[in-house]
Every structure is written in C-alpha cells, then in structure tokens.
Short mmCIF file of C-alpha atoms and ligand atoms in Angstrom, two decimals:
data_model
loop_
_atom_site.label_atom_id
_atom_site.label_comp_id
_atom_site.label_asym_id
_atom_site.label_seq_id
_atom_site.Cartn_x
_atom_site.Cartn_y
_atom_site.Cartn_z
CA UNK A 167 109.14 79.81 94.44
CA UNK A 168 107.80 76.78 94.22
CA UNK A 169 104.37 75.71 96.28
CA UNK A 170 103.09 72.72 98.04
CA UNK A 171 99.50 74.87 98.31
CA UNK A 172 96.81 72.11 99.03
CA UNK A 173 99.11 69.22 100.09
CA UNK A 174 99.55 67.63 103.58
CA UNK A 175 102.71 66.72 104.74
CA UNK A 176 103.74 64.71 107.59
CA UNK A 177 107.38 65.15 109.28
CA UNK A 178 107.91 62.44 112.10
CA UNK A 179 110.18 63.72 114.77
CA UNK A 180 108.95 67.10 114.15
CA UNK A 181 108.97 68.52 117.58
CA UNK A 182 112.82 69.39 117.55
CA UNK A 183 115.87 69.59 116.06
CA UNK A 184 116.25 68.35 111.89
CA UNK A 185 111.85 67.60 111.74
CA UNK A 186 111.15 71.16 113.07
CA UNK A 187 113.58 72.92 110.41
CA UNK A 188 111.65 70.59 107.74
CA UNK A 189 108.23 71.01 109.21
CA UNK A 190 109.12 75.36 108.81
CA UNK A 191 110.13 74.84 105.61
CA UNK A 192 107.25 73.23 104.53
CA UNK A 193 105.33 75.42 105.75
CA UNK A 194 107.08 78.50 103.95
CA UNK A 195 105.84 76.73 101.22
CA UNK A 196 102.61 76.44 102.14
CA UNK A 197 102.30 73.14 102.73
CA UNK A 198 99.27 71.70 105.29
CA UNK A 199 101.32 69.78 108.01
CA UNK A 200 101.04 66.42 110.43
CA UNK A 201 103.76 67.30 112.90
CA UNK A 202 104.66 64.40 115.35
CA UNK A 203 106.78 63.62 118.54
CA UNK A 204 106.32 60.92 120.95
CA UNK A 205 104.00 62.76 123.14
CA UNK A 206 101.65 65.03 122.31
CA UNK A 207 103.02 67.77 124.73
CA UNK A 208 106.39 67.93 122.26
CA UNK A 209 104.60 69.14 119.70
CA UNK A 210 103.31 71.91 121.57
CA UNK A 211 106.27 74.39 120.61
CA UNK A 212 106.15 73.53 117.01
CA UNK A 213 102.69 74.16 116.55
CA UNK A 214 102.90 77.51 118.13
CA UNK A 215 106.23 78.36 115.75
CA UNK A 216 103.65 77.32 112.38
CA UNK A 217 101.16 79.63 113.42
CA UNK A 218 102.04 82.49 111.58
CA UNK A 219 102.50 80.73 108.65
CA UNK A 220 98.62 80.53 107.37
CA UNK A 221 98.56 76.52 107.10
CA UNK A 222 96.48 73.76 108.40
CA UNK A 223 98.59 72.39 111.41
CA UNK A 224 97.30 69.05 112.94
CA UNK A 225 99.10 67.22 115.60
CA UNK A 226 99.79 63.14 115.99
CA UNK A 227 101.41 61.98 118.75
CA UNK A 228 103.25 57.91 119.18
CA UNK A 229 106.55 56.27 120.54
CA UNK A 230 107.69 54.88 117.00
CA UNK A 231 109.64 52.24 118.84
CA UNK A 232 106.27 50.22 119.46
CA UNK A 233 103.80 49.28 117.34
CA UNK A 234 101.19 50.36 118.76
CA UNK A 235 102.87 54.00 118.94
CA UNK A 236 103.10 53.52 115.04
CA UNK A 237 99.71 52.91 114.69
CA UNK A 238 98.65 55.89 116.81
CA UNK A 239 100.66 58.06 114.40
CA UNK A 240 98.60 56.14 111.90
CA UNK A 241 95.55 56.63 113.34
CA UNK A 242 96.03 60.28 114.42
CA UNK A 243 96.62 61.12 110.49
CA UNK A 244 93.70 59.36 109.53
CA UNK A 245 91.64 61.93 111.76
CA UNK A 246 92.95 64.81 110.65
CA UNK A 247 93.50 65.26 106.89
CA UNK A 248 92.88 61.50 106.62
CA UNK A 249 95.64 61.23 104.07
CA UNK A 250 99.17 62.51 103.73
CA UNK A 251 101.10 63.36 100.30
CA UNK A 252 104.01 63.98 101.42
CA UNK A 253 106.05 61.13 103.89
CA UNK A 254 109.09 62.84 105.56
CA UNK A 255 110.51 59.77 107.61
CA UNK A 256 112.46 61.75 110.02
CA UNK A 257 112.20 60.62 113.48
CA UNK A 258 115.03 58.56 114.73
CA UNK A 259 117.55 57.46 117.69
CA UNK A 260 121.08 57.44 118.35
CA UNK A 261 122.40 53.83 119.75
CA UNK A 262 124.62 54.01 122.53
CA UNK A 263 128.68 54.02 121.91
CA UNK A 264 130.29 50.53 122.43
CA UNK A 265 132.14 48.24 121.14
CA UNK A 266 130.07 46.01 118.34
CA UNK A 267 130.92 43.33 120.22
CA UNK A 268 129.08 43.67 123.25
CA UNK A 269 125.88 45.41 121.35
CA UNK A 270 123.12 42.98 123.04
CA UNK A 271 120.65 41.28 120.61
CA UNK A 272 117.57 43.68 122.07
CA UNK A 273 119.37 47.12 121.43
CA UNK A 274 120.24 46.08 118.04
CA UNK A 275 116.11 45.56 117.58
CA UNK A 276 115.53 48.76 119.27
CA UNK A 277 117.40 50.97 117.14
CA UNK A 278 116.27 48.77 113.88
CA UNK A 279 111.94 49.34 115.18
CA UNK A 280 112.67 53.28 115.68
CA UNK A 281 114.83 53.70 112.44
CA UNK A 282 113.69 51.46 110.19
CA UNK A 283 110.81 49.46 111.05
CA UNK A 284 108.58 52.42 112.01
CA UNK A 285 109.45 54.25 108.91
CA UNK A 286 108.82 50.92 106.83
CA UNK A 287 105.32 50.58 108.35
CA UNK A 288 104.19 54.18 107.62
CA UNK A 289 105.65 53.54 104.05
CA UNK A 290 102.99 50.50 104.03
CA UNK A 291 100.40 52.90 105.49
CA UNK A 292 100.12 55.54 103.37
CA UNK A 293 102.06 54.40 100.00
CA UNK A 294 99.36 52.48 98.10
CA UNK A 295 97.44 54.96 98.44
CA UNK A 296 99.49 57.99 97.25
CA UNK A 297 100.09 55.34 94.18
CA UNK A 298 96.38 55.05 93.49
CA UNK A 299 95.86 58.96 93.69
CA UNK A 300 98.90 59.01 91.24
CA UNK A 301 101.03 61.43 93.85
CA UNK A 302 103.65 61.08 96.28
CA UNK A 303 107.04 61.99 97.98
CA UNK A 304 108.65 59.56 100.21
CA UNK A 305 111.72 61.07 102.20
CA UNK A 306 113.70 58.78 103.88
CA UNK A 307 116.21 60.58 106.39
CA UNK A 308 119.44 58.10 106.48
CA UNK A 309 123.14 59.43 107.57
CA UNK A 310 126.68 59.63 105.86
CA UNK A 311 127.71 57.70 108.99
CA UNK A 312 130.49 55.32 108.09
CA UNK A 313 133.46 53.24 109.63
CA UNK A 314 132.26 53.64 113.13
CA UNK A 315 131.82 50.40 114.17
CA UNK A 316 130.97 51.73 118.53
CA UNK A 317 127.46 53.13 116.59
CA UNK A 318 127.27 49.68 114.33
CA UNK A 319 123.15 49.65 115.13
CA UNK A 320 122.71 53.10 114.12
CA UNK A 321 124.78 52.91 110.62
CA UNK A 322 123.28 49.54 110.06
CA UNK A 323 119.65 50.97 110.37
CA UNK A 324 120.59 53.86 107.84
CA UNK A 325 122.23 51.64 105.62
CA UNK A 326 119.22 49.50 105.71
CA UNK A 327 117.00 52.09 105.32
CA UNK A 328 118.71 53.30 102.17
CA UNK A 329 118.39 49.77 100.75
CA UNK A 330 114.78 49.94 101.80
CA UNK A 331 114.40 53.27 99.64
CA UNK A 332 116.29 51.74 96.76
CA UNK A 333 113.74 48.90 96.76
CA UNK A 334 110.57 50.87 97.57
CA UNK A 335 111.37 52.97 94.63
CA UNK A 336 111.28 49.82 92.23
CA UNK A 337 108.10 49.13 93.24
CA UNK A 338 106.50 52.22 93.19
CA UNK A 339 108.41 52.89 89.50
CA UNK A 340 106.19 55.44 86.93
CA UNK A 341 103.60 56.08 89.42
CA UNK A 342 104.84 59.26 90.42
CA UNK A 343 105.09 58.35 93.75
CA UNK A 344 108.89 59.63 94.18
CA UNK A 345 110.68 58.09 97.27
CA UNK A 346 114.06 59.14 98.25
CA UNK A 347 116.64 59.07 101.17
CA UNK A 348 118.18 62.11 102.42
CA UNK A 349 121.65 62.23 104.25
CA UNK A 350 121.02 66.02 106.25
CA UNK A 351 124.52 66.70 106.99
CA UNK A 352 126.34 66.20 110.29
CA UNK A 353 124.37 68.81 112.57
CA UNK A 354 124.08 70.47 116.37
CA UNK A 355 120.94 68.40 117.53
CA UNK A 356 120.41 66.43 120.71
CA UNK A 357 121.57 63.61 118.21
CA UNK A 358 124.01 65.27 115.89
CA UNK A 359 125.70 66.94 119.94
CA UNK A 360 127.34 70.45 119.89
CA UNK A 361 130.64 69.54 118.11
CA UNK A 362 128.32 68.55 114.86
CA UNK A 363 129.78 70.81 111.74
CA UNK A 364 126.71 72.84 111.04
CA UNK A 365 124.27 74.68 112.61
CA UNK A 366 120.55 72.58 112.45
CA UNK A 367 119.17 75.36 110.38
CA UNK A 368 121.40 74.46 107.65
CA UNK A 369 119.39 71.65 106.59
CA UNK A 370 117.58 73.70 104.50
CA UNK A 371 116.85 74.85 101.78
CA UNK A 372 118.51 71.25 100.89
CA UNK A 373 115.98 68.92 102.83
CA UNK A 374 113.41 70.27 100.65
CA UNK A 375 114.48 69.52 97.42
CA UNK A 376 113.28 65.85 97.29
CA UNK A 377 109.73 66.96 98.45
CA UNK A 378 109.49 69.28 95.89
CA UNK A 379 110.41 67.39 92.96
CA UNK A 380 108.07 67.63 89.86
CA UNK A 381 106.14 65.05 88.81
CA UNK A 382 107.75 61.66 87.66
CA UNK A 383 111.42 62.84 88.44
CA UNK A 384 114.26 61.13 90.80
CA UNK A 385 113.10 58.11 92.61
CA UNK A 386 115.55 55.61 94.50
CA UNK A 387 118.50 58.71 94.61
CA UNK A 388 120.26 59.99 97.59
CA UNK A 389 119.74 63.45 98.36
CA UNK A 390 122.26 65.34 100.40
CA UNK A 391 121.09 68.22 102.00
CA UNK A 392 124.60 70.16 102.22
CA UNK A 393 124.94 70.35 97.93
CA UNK A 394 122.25 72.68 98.42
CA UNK A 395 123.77 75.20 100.96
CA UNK A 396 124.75 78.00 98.49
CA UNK A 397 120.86 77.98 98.19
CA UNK A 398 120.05 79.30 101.69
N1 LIG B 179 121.84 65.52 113.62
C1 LIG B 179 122.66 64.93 112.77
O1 LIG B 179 123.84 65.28 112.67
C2 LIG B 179 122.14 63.83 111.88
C3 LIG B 179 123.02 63.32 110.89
C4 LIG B 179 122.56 62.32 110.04
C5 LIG B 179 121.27 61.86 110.16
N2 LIG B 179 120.43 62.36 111.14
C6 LIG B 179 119.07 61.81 111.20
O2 LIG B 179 118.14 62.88 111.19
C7 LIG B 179 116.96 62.49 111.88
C8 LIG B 179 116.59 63.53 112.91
O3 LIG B 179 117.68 63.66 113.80
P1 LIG B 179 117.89 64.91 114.76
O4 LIG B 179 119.34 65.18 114.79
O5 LIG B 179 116.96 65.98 114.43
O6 LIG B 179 117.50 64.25 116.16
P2 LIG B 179 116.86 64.89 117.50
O7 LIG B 179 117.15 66.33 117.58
O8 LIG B 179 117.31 63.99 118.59
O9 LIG B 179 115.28 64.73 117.26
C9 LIG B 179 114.76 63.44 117.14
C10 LIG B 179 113.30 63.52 116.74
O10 LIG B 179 112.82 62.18 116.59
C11 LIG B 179 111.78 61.94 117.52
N3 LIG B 179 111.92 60.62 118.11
C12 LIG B 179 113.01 60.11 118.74
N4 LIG B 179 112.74 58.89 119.20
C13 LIG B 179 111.46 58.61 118.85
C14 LIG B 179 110.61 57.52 119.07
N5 LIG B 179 110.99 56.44 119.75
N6 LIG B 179 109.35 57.59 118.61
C15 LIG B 179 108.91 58.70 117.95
N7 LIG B 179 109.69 59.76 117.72
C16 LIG B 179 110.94 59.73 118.17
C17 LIG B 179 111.91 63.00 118.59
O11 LIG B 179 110.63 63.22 119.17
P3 LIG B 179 110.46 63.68 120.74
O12 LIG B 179 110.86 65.14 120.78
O13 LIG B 179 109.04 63.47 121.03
O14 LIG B 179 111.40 62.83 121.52
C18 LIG B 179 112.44 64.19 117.82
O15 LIG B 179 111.41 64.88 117.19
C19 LIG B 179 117.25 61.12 112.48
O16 LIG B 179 116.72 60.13 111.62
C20 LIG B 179 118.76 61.05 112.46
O17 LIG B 179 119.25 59.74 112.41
C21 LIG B 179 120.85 63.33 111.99
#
C-alpha cells in the first residue's frame, strides 16, 4: 500500500460527512493532517476518530465564506506544520432550491466565496510554495451536478471550479505540483440528504487516488471517486 509517511495534508470541511471519510483515509495512510470546520468545536469529533491512527493531527478552524475566516485557516496552518503538501479543497455549501430566476445577486456571491473563492485563495496560499519545494497535490472537490437549473449557484460554482483546476494545472505544468478536481459521487451527507445513492463511506478508496498520484502524473483530469468502488 502506498504511503503518504512524512506529508501534511489539509482536508477543509473535515469535521463531517465527505472531509472526515478523506481526512481517515489519509490517515490510514499515514499521512500528518490539518483538519478544518468552521469552528473549532467541529473538529472535536474528528480529532478524537484520528487518534488511533499514530499521525500528527493539528486543528484550524474559519468560516470560508469570509475572508477573514480564510485567512484564519491560513494562519492556523502556518502554526502548526507551517506548510501543507497536500490541498484537499473540500469544504462547501448547498444553495437553496429556486427558480434561477429569482436567485438574488448576494446568494449567487455567497455560494461562489464558499465554493470557489475560498478554495481559489488557499490555492494562492500554499501553491507557490509546493512549486518551489517541487511537490504537490491539489484536490479540487466539484459535483456531476447537471441540468438543475433550482441549484444554478451551486452547479455554476463546481463548474467554475473545474475550469479553475483546468487552468491552475497549466500553470503549475512539470512542476510536479499535480492539481485535480474530484466529482465524489452523489452521497448521504447533510448536503448529498438521505435519498443520495451511496452511503458517505463510499467515497473511498476513490477520493484518494488523486492524492496519491506519483510524481509528475495527471494534472488538470477529473477524478471520479465511484470508478474506484470495486477497490473498497
Ligand atoms: N454529498 C454529495 O452527494 C456531494 C456530491 C457532489 C459534490 N459534493 C461536494 O463535496 C464536498 C463536501 O460535501 P459533503 O456532502 O460532505 O457536505 P457536508 O456533509 O454538508 O459537510 C460540509 C463540510 O464543509 C464545511 N463547511 C460548510 N460551510 C462552510 C463554510 N462556510 N466555511 C468553512 N467550512 C464550511 C463543514 O464544516 P462545519 O461542520 O464546520 O459546518 C463540513 O465540514 C462539497 O464541496 C460538496 O459540494 C458532495
């Protein structure tokens, strides 16, 4: 099996649901983590769940929907491990069903700061330096949502963000800092509701796959956590 032995991860949105499975699996592969939720009391659970694992666990706390929660998240990495290697964009919100044409201008910049901005900042935060160390593994979490024009903010954040990826992933060619966007499946999560097709667990062993990736392979792809079920 491969190891992330040494490396520090960070999983945003790691108190719950799709983050905590990643965070565990991570941490089977003994990978250091920076587990986040908005406040620092919703981390609480996952830290204890870690424990037995044999990791370094450090805890950042921030309301990505502010940027001043961003840069706590910022600043809580930077004093702990100080750096991260891998970026597992996770966190993210669920707009409210309506019709697109009565979407107000502020909840479409809601969901786009929480989904997309957030994520594009801690790119900028931690990217030029995993290029200048010459390692790196970006995970974008995006969605196979489609035609559902009552979530229009959410699907337009994902597709952005997998434009984002596409782009980041020029710029960051042969520097083996690999940075791809994950679609995780439809799942039971406070987001993903009860009547989601698969269980959260599920999201592994396929979430993994583009943070283990050897050096100098994929960049720009989308991953889809579900190819990978005949793994678990
Ligand atoms: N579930 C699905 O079926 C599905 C399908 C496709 C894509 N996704 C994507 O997968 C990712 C995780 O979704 P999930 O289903 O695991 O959702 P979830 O169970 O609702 O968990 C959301 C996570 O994001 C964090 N979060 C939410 N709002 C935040 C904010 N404003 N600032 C900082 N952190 C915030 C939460 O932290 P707190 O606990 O502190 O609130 C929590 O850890 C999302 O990007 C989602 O779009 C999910």
């Amino acid at each position: 099996m491969k190891l992330l032995e040494g490396k520090w991860a960070l999983v945003t949105g790691s108190s719950r649901g799709i983050g905590l499975q990643v965070a565990r699996g991570l941490a089977a592969r003994k990978c250091n983590l920076v587990v986040h939720g908005r406040k620092p009391e919703n981390t609480v659970r996952t830290v204890e769940l870690l424990k037995h694992y044999g990791i370094q666990v450090h805890s950042v706390s921030g309301d990505l929907s502010s940027s001043e929660g961003v840069q706590a998240v910022i600043d809580g990495v930077r004093s702990g491990p100080g750096h991260v290697d891998i970026l597992y964009n996770n966190a993210g919100v669920m707009s409210a069903w309506k019709p697109i044409w009565e979407v107000p201008p502020e909840e479409w910049l809601d969901i786009l700061q929480v989904n997309l901005l957030a994520m594009i900042a801690l790119c900028n935060a931690f990217g030029p330096e995993m290029k200048r160390r010459g390692y790196g593994r970006i995970i974008n979490v995006s969605s196979g949502i489609k035609d559902t024009p009552n979530l229009a903010p959410y699907g337009i954040s994902k597709a952005a963000v997998d434009k984002y990826t596409r782009d980041l992933a020029v710029e960051l060619k042969d520097s083996n800092v690999l940075v791809n966007y994950l679609d995780p499946g439809w799942l039971k999560t406070d987001l993903g509701g009860k009547d989601a097709m698969y269980p959260v667990e599920d999201v592994l062993p396929g979430a993994l796959v583009p943070a283990l990736l050897e050096d100098n392979g994929p960049s720009g792809q989308l991953f889809l956590a579900q190819d990978y079920r005949m793994l678990a």
